[in-house]
Every structure is written in C-alpha cells, then in structure tokens.
Amino acid sequence: MRVLLFTGKGGVGKTTTAAATAVALARSGRKVLVLSTDPAHSLGDAFDTRLTGEPVEVDAYTLPGLFAAHVDTRVLVDEAWEPLRAQLRTLLAGAGVEEIVADELTVLPGVEELLALEQVRRATEDGPWEVVVVDCGPTAETLRLLSLPEALGGYLERLFPAHRRAVRGVLAGLAGSGATVARWDAAAASLSRLAEQLSGLRTLLADRSTTTIRLVLTPERVVAAETRRTLTALALHELHVDGLVANRLVPDPGTGRGTAATWMRVRRREQEDVLAELAGLMEGSGVPVRAVAHRAGEPVGIEELGELGTDLYGDDDPLDGVCARPLLELRRTAGEGTALESEYVLDLQVPGIGDGEVDLARLADDLLVTVAGRRRTVALPPVLRRCEVVAADLDDDVLSVSFRPDPAVWMR
C-alpha cells in the first residue's frame, strides 16, 4: 500500500498533477483511489465527471481500476464529531459548567481536516486499493492538516490520560451519581477511540515506506521561496517529501524572432534559473525535481490527463521517488555505557532552512524546536530525558543538538 499526498500553492496545478498521476498508476495495472480533501473540490472537473463522498469508478470502459471521491467534511462532522460533542456538552453542563462555556469548551479546531485525514487512513485499511492518491488543499492548509494528529494527540493525552480507569476515577469523583458516572465513562471511551485514531494517523503519516508527499509548484521565485519554507516545515514534523513537480514550463522558442519569442526566451531563462536553484536545494537528498511543459489547453478527462502523466513520468514508475535519510537520528559521540562523560547528538533534517532563525527550548521530556515561526514538539528518546542540552549547530540543513548526562538524574 502506498499513499501519495499532493500539495502546493493555490493555482499551481496540484489537482491536475494528482489526477494525472492517478491515471498513470491505473494504466500500469494498479487499483487506484484518488481522494480530494481540498475544499475547492475541483477533482471532478479534472476528470470531467461528477464525484461524491463514495468512491466511484471514473471510466470503467476506458480505464478500469481508477476510482475517485470527494471527502465531504460537513457530513463527517455531523456523523462522527457532533454526537460526541453533544455528549460532552451535556456532561459539562451536569458538572455545573454554564451552557455557553460548555459549548465553547467542546469546540475542536481543525476537526473537519482531521476527519478528512481519517477517511484517508480508512481507505488504506478497508479498501481494495494498492495506491491512494490524495489531492490536498493549498500548502498552508495542508501543513495545518498534516500537523493536526500530532498536535491534537498530545493535547488529548494531557487532557484525558491514556489509562481509561484513571480517567474514570477522576470523573467519578466529580460526578456523584452512578448514571452520571456511566455517561462520563462513555464519553471517556469515545475520547479513547479518538486518541487511537490520532495515533493511527501519526503512524501512517510518519511511515516513509507508505506515505510520501509531492510538492507541486510553478517555476517562479515567489513560489520556489514558499516551497523552500514548506520543505522545512514538513521536515520539522517528520513528513517525507519524495518529489517536486515544476509545472507549466514555457516552451523554448529557440532562435525565433519577434516579441512573443523574446518574451518566451526571457521567461524560459528565468524558469530554468529557478529549476537550477531547486535542484541545488535537493542536491544530496536524491529527491527528483520533475518539470512539465506548459500545455496550450487545460488537461481534462482521462485521455488528456494520461498524456500529462506520460510527460511527467515518461517510462518511470510513478511510485518511484526517493526520501532523504531519516529526519531524526540519534548518535553517540562520546563515552560508553552509563559513563557521565557520555555525549549524544540528535540530528534533525530541515531541508531549505538556509540561515533561518532557530529556537530551542526544553519542556520536561520534550524538545521544542521552532524554525521560521513553526514549532515542533520532539518527544525525546528515554536516554535523552536524563540529559541536558549543551549545544546546537546548524550545518548543511542539519540541525544537530548535543546532550550530556544530567548528574542529578543520570543512571548510576
């Protein structure tokens, strides 16, 4: 099973690229589901067919094995979240919390995006698909979407500890009557299931052998700059990019004359400079940068999307892609066994960081890493929880944080 997530700045052609990739995969004999989590829902327009929340075969006669669907988050919220939210509101009101306050306390920011991701996870587990291609929203929305399981999972774990009986004991002390305790217990069980789903989502997204991201961009400096920031943000959250697609490369006019040819020549030169910059950015990672020519007409339908897929991948397998080495690596640089002279280094791969501002903070067993305004909470391995941060160094897109044993808590 493979999951390919496509995202990029709005208007760069990510939906078309995702659809073309799905067609190429289906033509290779695989059973493919392409899902749209983009609120714009333009995937149906690309296939020139009407899509709903249930997977439908796009064209069983021309290309069997290609299915598509839109994720309808409004329906998911009504069916999956609202019943639990209503239960929690009732319980909070029963505990003496004012109705308006209870209503505000049960608002879960990002619940629609979270449920959309859960649909992707279910498709990987329950469906007969070999590949799930996901047409995500624009970059900023996708970054929020992909970081939600980790952020909400941590919040939920602190609010409702994993051990259900411990939660039940706390709630029972607040509740009083047996009936109320039973309702609290039912709510805790529902939250426990939500925590399990969040854990499953984090596992799916972090598994580089299953889930990878392809960034779509147009070869323009402003878009390339955003792509650089996106690479850094994704790496910070241990999300793996296995390819970049530079879309709408204008044709080379050769030695043509005239205003149009001159314009195209200048534009092409600018785009090639951006492509060279992107290639330099990804140098050493092995992550490919594919370029696709600007087409005269918008590719719509199986046939035209298939031609775009051929331009994009040629004879290569569309699933071929290279992830950079693991985004988090721990190495020991001094000492042996439990010696106090030991030293450890935690390497964080942050492609595209350049000379960006980095801030580190320690919070209990977590390391808070903030890069270019985006924060990641890194759960430290057990050995580092007994250590202190002594230094940090940024070299060639690798942030190396050095740790030494804290004598007060170190193993003896």
Short mmCIF file of C-alpha atoms in Angstrom, two decimals:
data_model
loop_
_atom_site.label_atom_id
_atom_site.label_comp_id
_atom_site.label_asym_id
_atom_site.label_seq_id
_atom_site.Cartn_x
_atom_site.Cartn_y
_atom_site.Cartn_z
CA MET A 1 0.00 0.00 0.00
CA ARG A 2 1.22 3.47 -0.88
CA VAL A 3 -0.22 6.90 -0.12
CA LEU A 4 0.81 9.90 -2.24
CA LEU A 5 -0.15 13.36 -0.97
CA PHE A 6 -0.10 16.23 -3.48
CA THR A 7 0.00 19.82 -2.32
CA GLY A 8 1.28 23.21 -3.43
CA LYS A 9 0.44 26.88 -3.58
CA GLY A 10 -3.06 27.55 -4.88
CA GLY A 11 -3.28 27.69 -8.65
CA VAL A 12 -0.09 25.77 -9.49
CA GLY A 13 -1.93 22.74 -10.87
CA LYS A 14 -1.72 20.26 -8.00
CA THR A 15 -5.18 18.80 -8.66
CA THR A 16 -4.36 18.19 -12.31
CA THR A 17 -0.98 16.68 -11.39
CA ALA A 18 -2.56 14.39 -8.78
CA ALA A 19 -5.20 13.27 -11.29
CA ALA A 20 -2.56 12.66 -14.00
CA THR A 21 -0.52 10.59 -11.55
CA ALA A 22 -3.58 8.51 -10.65
CA VAL A 23 -4.25 7.85 -14.35
CA ALA A 24 -0.62 6.84 -14.90
CA LEU A 25 -0.80 4.45 -11.94
CA ALA A 26 -4.06 2.91 -13.15
CA ARG A 27 -2.58 2.42 -16.62
CA SER A 28 0.26 0.48 -15.01
CA GLY A 29 -2.33 -2.06 -13.82
CA ARG A 30 -2.77 -0.87 -10.22
CA LYS A 31 -6.06 -0.33 -8.45
CA VAL A 32 -6.05 3.35 -7.51
CA LEU A 33 -8.25 5.61 -5.41
CA VAL A 34 -7.78 9.35 -5.76
CA LEU A 35 -9.33 11.41 -2.95
CA SER A 36 -9.82 15.16 -2.74
CA THR A 37 -9.56 16.80 0.68
CA ASP A 38 -9.37 20.23 -0.96
CA PRO A 39 -12.46 22.27 -0.05
CA ALA A 40 -12.49 23.59 -3.64
CA HIS A 41 -13.29 20.05 -4.86
CA SER A 42 -12.04 20.52 -8.43
CA LEU A 43 -11.00 16.89 -8.86
CA GLY A 44 -14.31 16.06 -10.52
CA ASP A 45 -13.71 18.88 -13.02
CA ALA A 46 -10.32 17.40 -13.90
CA PHE A 47 -11.89 14.02 -14.64
CA ASP A 48 -14.93 15.65 -16.23
CA THR A 49 -17.22 13.58 -14.05
CA ARG A 50 -19.43 14.09 -11.01
CA LEU A 51 -17.90 12.87 -7.76
CA THR A 52 -19.43 12.30 -4.33
CA GLY A 53 -18.21 11.13 -0.96
CA GLU A 54 -18.34 7.49 -2.08
CA PRO A 55 -15.62 6.12 -4.42
CA VAL A 56 -16.85 5.66 -7.99
CA GLU A 57 -15.03 4.20 -10.98
CA VAL A 58 -14.15 7.14 -13.20
CA ASP A 59 -14.37 5.33 -16.52
CA ALA A 60 -14.78 1.55 -16.26
CA TYR A 61 -14.66 1.13 -20.05
CA THR A 62 -11.60 3.27 -20.88
CA LEU A 63 -9.56 2.73 -17.71
CA PRO A 64 -10.77 0.12 -15.22
CA GLY A 65 -9.31 0.28 -11.74
CA LEU A 66 -9.35 4.06 -11.30
CA PHE A 67 -11.71 5.29 -8.58
CA ALA A 68 -12.25 8.80 -7.23
CA ALA A 69 -14.16 10.58 -4.47
CA HIS A 70 -14.51 13.88 -2.67
CA VAL A 71 -14.23 13.90 1.11
CA ASP A 72 -17.35 15.69 2.37
CA THR A 73 -16.18 17.03 5.73
CA ARG A 74 -19.57 18.53 6.61
CA VAL A 75 -21.19 15.10 6.55
CA LEU A 76 -18.27 13.64 8.53
CA VAL A 77 -18.60 16.30 11.23
CA ASP A 78 -22.34 15.68 11.54
CA GLU A 79 -21.92 11.91 11.74
CA ALA A 80 -18.69 11.47 13.69
CA TRP A 81 -17.96 14.51 15.85
CA GLU A 82 -21.25 16.20 16.70
CA PRO A 83 -22.67 13.23 18.69
CA LEU A 84 -19.55 13.12 20.89
CA ARG A 85 -19.54 16.90 21.23
CA ALA A 86 -23.20 16.89 22.31
CA GLN A 87 -22.41 14.20 24.89
CA LEU A 88 -19.54 16.23 26.30
CA ARG A 89 -21.67 19.40 26.44
CA THR A 90 -24.34 17.57 28.43
CA LEU A 91 -21.79 16.18 30.88
CA LEU A 92 -20.07 19.53 31.37
CA ALA A 93 -23.44 21.18 31.98
CA GLY A 94 -24.24 18.46 34.51
CA ALA A 95 -20.98 19.26 36.29
CA GLY A 96 -22.08 22.87 36.70
CA VAL A 97 -20.42 24.43 33.66
CA GLU A 98 -22.56 27.13 32.05
CA GLU A 99 -24.09 26.12 28.73
CA ILE A 100 -22.27 28.78 26.68
CA VAL A 101 -18.92 27.91 28.28
CA ALA A 102 -19.55 24.17 27.74
CA ASP A 103 -20.29 24.87 24.10
CA GLU A 104 -17.02 26.75 23.68
CA LEU A 105 -15.01 24.10 25.55
CA THR A 106 -16.14 21.38 23.15
CA VAL A 107 -15.04 23.21 20.01
CA LEU A 108 -12.21 21.24 18.39
CA PRO A 109 -10.27 23.45 15.95
CA GLY A 110 -9.42 21.60 12.74
CA VAL A 111 -11.94 18.80 13.30
CA GLU A 112 -13.02 18.87 9.64
CA GLU A 113 -9.46 18.45 8.39
CA LEU A 114 -8.86 15.76 10.98
CA LEU A 115 -11.87 13.75 9.83
CA ALA A 116 -10.73 14.13 6.23
CA LEU A 117 -7.40 12.57 7.15
CA GLU A 118 -9.19 9.78 8.96
CA GLN A 119 -11.02 8.99 5.72
CA VAL A 120 -7.65 8.63 4.03
CA ARG A 121 -6.50 6.24 6.76
CA ARG A 122 -9.66 4.18 6.45
CA ALA A 123 -9.18 3.92 2.69
CA THR A 124 -5.73 2.45 3.25
CA GLU A 125 -7.05 -0.14 5.71
CA ASP A 126 -10.52 -1.02 4.45
CA GLY A 127 -10.38 -0.52 0.69
CA PRO A 128 -9.00 -2.79 -2.03
CA TRP A 129 -6.67 -0.06 -3.28
CA GLU A 130 -2.98 -0.52 -3.98
CA VAL A 131 -2.39 3.23 -4.09
CA VAL A 132 -4.32 6.13 -2.55
CA VAL A 133 -3.57 9.49 -4.20
CA VAL A 134 -4.70 12.49 -2.14
CA ASP A 135 -5.37 15.88 -3.68
CA CYS A 136 -4.78 18.08 -0.63
CA GLY A 137 -5.64 21.75 -0.21
CA PRO A 138 -3.17 24.61 -0.72
CA THR A 139 0.13 24.45 1.15
CA ALA A 140 -0.83 26.38 4.30
CA GLU A 141 -3.98 24.30 4.79
CA THR A 142 -2.07 21.08 4.16
CA LEU A 143 0.61 21.93 6.72
CA ARG A 144 -2.11 22.50 9.29
CA LEU A 145 -3.86 19.31 8.20
CA LEU A 146 -0.76 17.11 8.46
CA SER A 147 0.37 18.52 11.82
CA LEU A 148 -3.06 18.10 13.44
CA PRO A 149 -2.80 14.44 14.52
CA GLU A 150 0.39 15.09 16.47
CA ALA A 151 -0.81 18.36 17.99
CA LEU A 152 -4.27 17.12 18.97
CA GLY A 153 -2.92 13.77 20.10
CA GLY A 154 -0.60 15.48 22.57
CA TYR A 155 -3.40 17.77 23.77
CA LEU A 156 -5.82 14.88 24.21
CA GLU A 157 -3.24 12.79 26.07
CA ARG A 158 -2.68 15.60 28.57
CA LEU A 159 -6.39 16.31 28.96
CA PHE A 160 -7.51 12.68 29.17
CA PRO A 161 -4.70 10.26 30.15
CA ALA A 162 -4.44 7.02 28.22
CA HIS A 163 -5.47 4.74 31.09
CA ARG A 164 -9.24 4.73 30.92
CA ARG A 165 -9.79 3.71 34.55
CA ALA A 166 -7.68 6.65 35.74
CA VAL A 167 -9.88 8.99 33.73
CA ARG A 168 -12.98 7.26 35.02
CA GLY A 169 -11.79 7.64 38.61
CA VAL A 170 -11.23 11.37 38.22
CA LEU A 171 -14.57 11.85 36.51
CA ALA A 172 -16.39 9.67 39.01
CA GLY A 173 -15.16 11.86 41.83
CA LEU A 174 -16.64 14.88 40.10
CA ALA A 175 -19.87 13.25 39.02
CA GLY A 176 -21.54 11.66 42.05
CA SER A 177 -24.44 9.55 40.77
CA GLY A 178 -23.98 6.18 39.09
CA ALA A 179 -25.87 7.27 35.96
CA THR A 180 -23.66 10.32 35.55
CA VAL A 181 -20.54 8.25 36.07
CA ALA A 182 -21.72 5.91 33.32
CA ARG A 183 -22.17 8.87 30.94
CA TRP A 184 -18.72 10.19 31.83
CA ASP A 185 -17.31 6.73 31.24
CA ALA A 186 -18.99 6.51 27.82
CA ALA A 187 -17.53 9.89 26.88
CA ALA A 188 -14.09 8.78 28.05
CA ALA A 189 -14.40 5.64 25.92
CA SER A 190 -15.26 7.78 22.88
CA LEU A 191 -12.28 10.04 23.54
CA SER A 192 -10.10 6.96 23.91
CA ARG A 193 -11.18 5.82 20.44
CA LEU A 194 -10.39 9.29 19.12
CA ALA A 195 -6.91 9.08 20.66
CA GLU A 196 -6.38 5.70 18.97
CA GLN A 197 -7.38 7.20 15.63
CA LEU A 198 -4.95 10.07 16.13
CA SER A 199 -2.20 7.59 16.94
CA GLY A 200 -3.03 5.63 13.80
CA LEU A 201 -2.89 8.79 11.70
CA ARG A 202 0.51 9.77 13.14
CA THR A 203 1.83 6.29 12.38
CA LEU A 204 0.52 6.43 8.81
CA LEU A 205 1.98 9.86 8.10
CA ALA A 206 5.37 9.08 9.64
CA ASP A 207 5.84 5.79 7.77
CA ARG A 208 8.12 6.81 4.90
CA SER A 209 7.68 3.41 3.23
CA THR A 210 3.94 4.08 2.91
CA THR A 211 3.23 7.82 2.88
CA THR A 212 5.11 10.42 0.88
CA ILE A 213 4.39 13.96 -0.26
CA ARG A 214 4.86 15.51 -3.69
CA LEU A 215 5.10 19.27 -3.87
CA VAL A 216 3.73 20.92 -6.99
CA LEU A 217 4.94 24.39 -7.95
CA THR A 218 5.37 26.68 -10.90
CA PRO A 219 8.99 27.70 -11.60
CA GLU A 220 8.69 31.21 -10.20
CA ARG A 221 10.86 32.72 -7.49
CA VAL A 222 7.98 33.57 -5.15
CA VAL A 223 6.56 30.06 -5.42
CA ALA A 224 10.01 28.48 -5.04
CA ALA A 225 10.57 30.50 -1.86
CA GLU A 226 7.31 29.15 -0.42
CA THR A 227 8.34 25.64 -1.47
CA ARG A 228 11.59 26.04 0.47
CA ARG A 229 9.64 27.04 3.58
CA THR A 230 7.24 24.14 3.04
CA LEU A 231 10.11 21.65 2.84
CA THR A 232 11.42 22.95 6.15
CA ALA A 233 8.01 22.79 7.83
CA LEU A 234 7.32 19.25 6.59
CA ALA A 235 10.73 18.04 7.70
CA LEU A 236 10.17 19.60 11.10
CA HIS A 237 7.11 17.35 11.50
CA GLU A 238 8.87 14.24 10.13
CA LEU A 239 6.78 14.20 6.95
CA HIS A 240 8.59 12.85 3.91
CA VAL A 241 8.80 14.54 0.51
CA ASP A 242 9.75 12.18 -2.33
CA GLY A 243 9.48 14.52 -5.30
CA LEU A 244 8.95 18.04 -6.61
CA VAL A 245 6.93 18.79 -9.74
CA ALA A 246 7.68 22.06 -11.55
CA ASN A 247 4.57 22.68 -13.64
CA ARG A 248 3.98 24.95 -16.65
CA LEU A 249 7.49 25.27 -18.04
CA VAL A 250 7.12 27.51 -21.11
CA PRO A 251 8.41 26.12 -24.44
CA ASP A 252 11.89 27.02 -25.62
CA PRO A 253 11.44 29.37 -28.61
CA GLY A 254 14.91 28.53 -29.93
CA THR A 255 16.14 31.23 -32.32
CA GLY A 256 12.65 32.55 -33.01
CA ARG A 257 12.22 36.29 -33.51
CA GLY A 258 9.54 38.74 -32.55
CA THR A 259 8.00 39.99 -29.34
CA ALA A 260 6.42 36.66 -28.40
CA ALA A 261 9.64 34.71 -28.94
CA THR A 262 11.64 37.25 -26.93
CA TRP A 263 9.16 37.09 -24.07
CA MET A 264 9.24 33.29 -24.07
CA ARG A 265 13.04 33.26 -24.16
CA VAL A 266 13.31 35.57 -21.13
CA ARG A 267 10.59 33.69 -19.26
CA ARG A 268 12.18 30.33 -20.01
CA ARG A 269 15.57 31.58 -18.79
CA GLU A 270 14.00 32.77 -15.52
CA GLN A 271 12.28 29.42 -15.05
CA GLU A 272 15.49 27.48 -15.72
CA ASP A 273 17.27 29.57 -13.08
CA VAL A 274 14.56 28.63 -10.56
CA LEU A 275 14.83 24.95 -11.55
CA ALA A 276 18.59 25.07 -11.02
CA GLU A 277 18.00 26.61 -7.58
CA LEU A 278 15.55 23.85 -6.68
CA ALA A 279 17.94 21.16 -7.93
CA GLY A 280 20.65 22.68 -5.73
CA LEU A 281 18.26 22.72 -2.79
CA MET A 282 17.53 19.00 -3.19
CA GLU A 283 21.12 18.06 -4.05
CA GLY A 284 22.37 15.18 -1.96
CA SER A 285 18.87 14.08 -0.96
CA GLY A 286 18.17 12.20 -4.18
CA VAL A 287 14.68 13.71 -4.30
CA PRO A 288 13.83 14.26 -8.00
CA VAL A 289 12.63 17.55 -9.47
CA ARG A 290 10.41 16.82 -12.46
CA ALA A 291 9.46 19.53 -14.96
CA VAL A 292 6.26 19.56 -17.02
CA ALA A 293 5.75 21.72 -20.09
CA HIS A 294 3.02 24.34 -20.18
CA ARG A 295 0.16 22.96 -22.29
CA ALA A 296 -1.91 25.06 -24.66
CA GLY A 297 -5.16 23.76 -23.19
CA GLU A 298 -6.18 22.64 -19.74
CA PRO A 299 -5.96 18.83 -19.50
CA VAL A 300 -9.44 17.48 -18.77
CA GLY A 301 -10.57 13.87 -18.96
CA ILE A 302 -8.78 10.52 -18.93
CA GLU A 303 -7.08 10.89 -22.31
CA GLU A 304 -5.53 14.30 -21.75
CA LEU A 305 -4.60 13.51 -18.14
CA GLY A 306 -2.90 10.36 -19.43
CA GLU A 307 -0.81 12.45 -21.85
CA LEU A 308 0.17 14.73 -18.98
CA GLY A 309 1.12 11.70 -16.91
CA THR A 310 3.36 10.47 -19.73
CA ASP A 311 5.05 13.88 -19.95
CA LEU A 312 5.54 13.85 -16.20
CA TYR A 313 6.89 10.34 -15.64
CA GLY A 314 7.91 9.04 -19.08
CA ASP A 315 8.85 5.36 -18.69
CA ASP A 316 9.43 5.70 -14.93
CA ASP A 317 7.13 4.14 -12.38
CA PRO A 318 5.01 6.97 -10.89
CA LEU A 319 5.63 5.46 -7.46
CA ASP A 320 9.38 5.89 -7.85
CA GLY A 321 10.65 8.55 -5.53
CA VAL A 322 13.42 8.98 -3.05
CA CYS A 323 13.06 10.11 0.54
CA ALA A 324 16.04 11.75 2.16
CA ARG A 325 17.64 9.90 5.04
CA PRO A 326 15.61 9.67 8.28
CA LEU A 327 14.58 13.09 9.52
CA LEU A 328 15.56 12.30 13.12
CA GLU A 329 18.74 10.44 14.00
CA LEU A 330 20.38 9.86 17.39
CA ARG A 331 24.10 9.17 17.63
CA ARG A 332 26.51 8.72 20.49
CA THR A 333 29.66 10.80 20.14
CA ALA A 334 31.49 10.14 23.42
CA GLY A 335 31.60 7.76 26.37
CA GLU A 336 30.43 4.20 26.88
CA GLY A 337 27.72 2.54 28.92
CA THR A 338 26.42 4.82 31.69
CA ALA A 339 29.51 6.99 31.93
CA LEU A 340 28.86 10.60 32.94
CA GLU A 341 31.29 11.65 30.21
CA SER A 342 28.86 10.39 27.56
CA GLU A 343 27.63 12.73 24.84
CA TYR A 344 24.77 12.30 22.42
CA VAL A 345 23.76 14.25 19.31
CA LEU A 346 20.23 14.40 17.91
CA ASP A 347 20.23 15.30 14.19
CA LEU A 348 17.12 16.89 12.68
CA GLN A 349 16.96 17.13 8.89
CA VAL A 350 15.46 20.52 7.96
CA PRO A 351 15.88 20.99 4.19
CA GLY A 352 15.59 24.56 2.98
CA ILE A 353 16.30 26.13 6.33
CA GLY A 354 19.25 28.12 4.98
CA ASP A 355 20.11 30.78 7.51
CA GLY A 356 16.62 30.77 9.02
CA GLU A 357 16.09 31.54 12.68
CA VAL A 358 16.03 28.52 15.00
CA ASP A 359 14.87 28.49 18.61
CA LEU A 360 15.21 25.57 21.05
CA ALA A 361 13.52 25.05 24.39
CA ARG A 362 13.27 22.11 26.80
CA LEU A 363 9.91 21.23 28.34
CA ALA A 364 10.05 18.17 30.61
CA ASP A 365 10.67 15.17 28.30
CA ASP A 366 10.14 17.17 25.11
CA LEU A 367 12.36 19.38 22.98
CA LEU A 368 10.57 22.36 21.45
CA VAL A 369 12.05 23.30 18.07
CA THR A 370 10.87 26.47 16.35
CA VAL A 371 12.01 27.16 12.78
CA ALA A 372 10.79 30.14 10.77
CA GLY A 373 7.81 30.57 13.08
CA ARG A 374 6.75 26.90 13.02
CA ARG A 375 7.08 24.85 16.19
CA ARG A 376 7.54 21.11 16.59
CA THR A 377 7.46 19.20 19.85
CA VAL A 378 10.01 16.40 19.64
CA ALA A 379 9.47 13.61 22.17
CA LEU A 380 12.97 12.79 23.37
CA PRO A 381 14.20 9.18 23.46
CA PRO A 382 14.45 7.80 27.04
CA VAL A 383 18.23 8.22 27.24
CA LEU A 384 17.99 11.93 26.39
CA ARG A 385 15.36 12.61 29.02
CA ARG A 386 18.11 12.27 31.63
CA CYS A 387 20.36 14.67 29.74
CA GLU A 388 20.77 18.41 29.37
CA VAL A 389 21.05 20.35 26.12
CA VAL A 390 24.57 21.73 25.93
CA ALA A 391 24.93 22.96 22.35
CA ALA A 392 23.26 23.22 18.95
CA ASP A 393 24.72 23.60 15.48
CA LEU A 394 23.21 24.13 12.04
CA ASP A 395 25.20 22.81 9.11
CA ASP A 396 24.07 21.92 5.60
CA ASP A 397 20.37 21.79 6.51
CA VAL A 398 21.01 19.55 9.52
CA LEU A 399 20.24 20.86 13.00
CA SER A 400 22.43 18.97 15.49
CA VAL A 401 21.52 19.25 19.18
CA SER A 402 24.11 17.99 21.69
CA PHE A 403 23.16 16.42 25.03
CA ARG A 404 25.17 15.44 28.09
CA PRO A 405 24.01 13.48 31.16
CA ASP A 406 22.40 15.44 33.98
CA PRO A 407 24.23 14.17 37.10
CA ALA A 408 21.12 14.67 39.23
CA VAL A 409 19.03 12.10 37.33
CA TRP A 410 21.56 10.08 35.32
CA MET A 411 21.71 6.29 35.62
CA ARG A 412 24.28 5.01 38.15
#
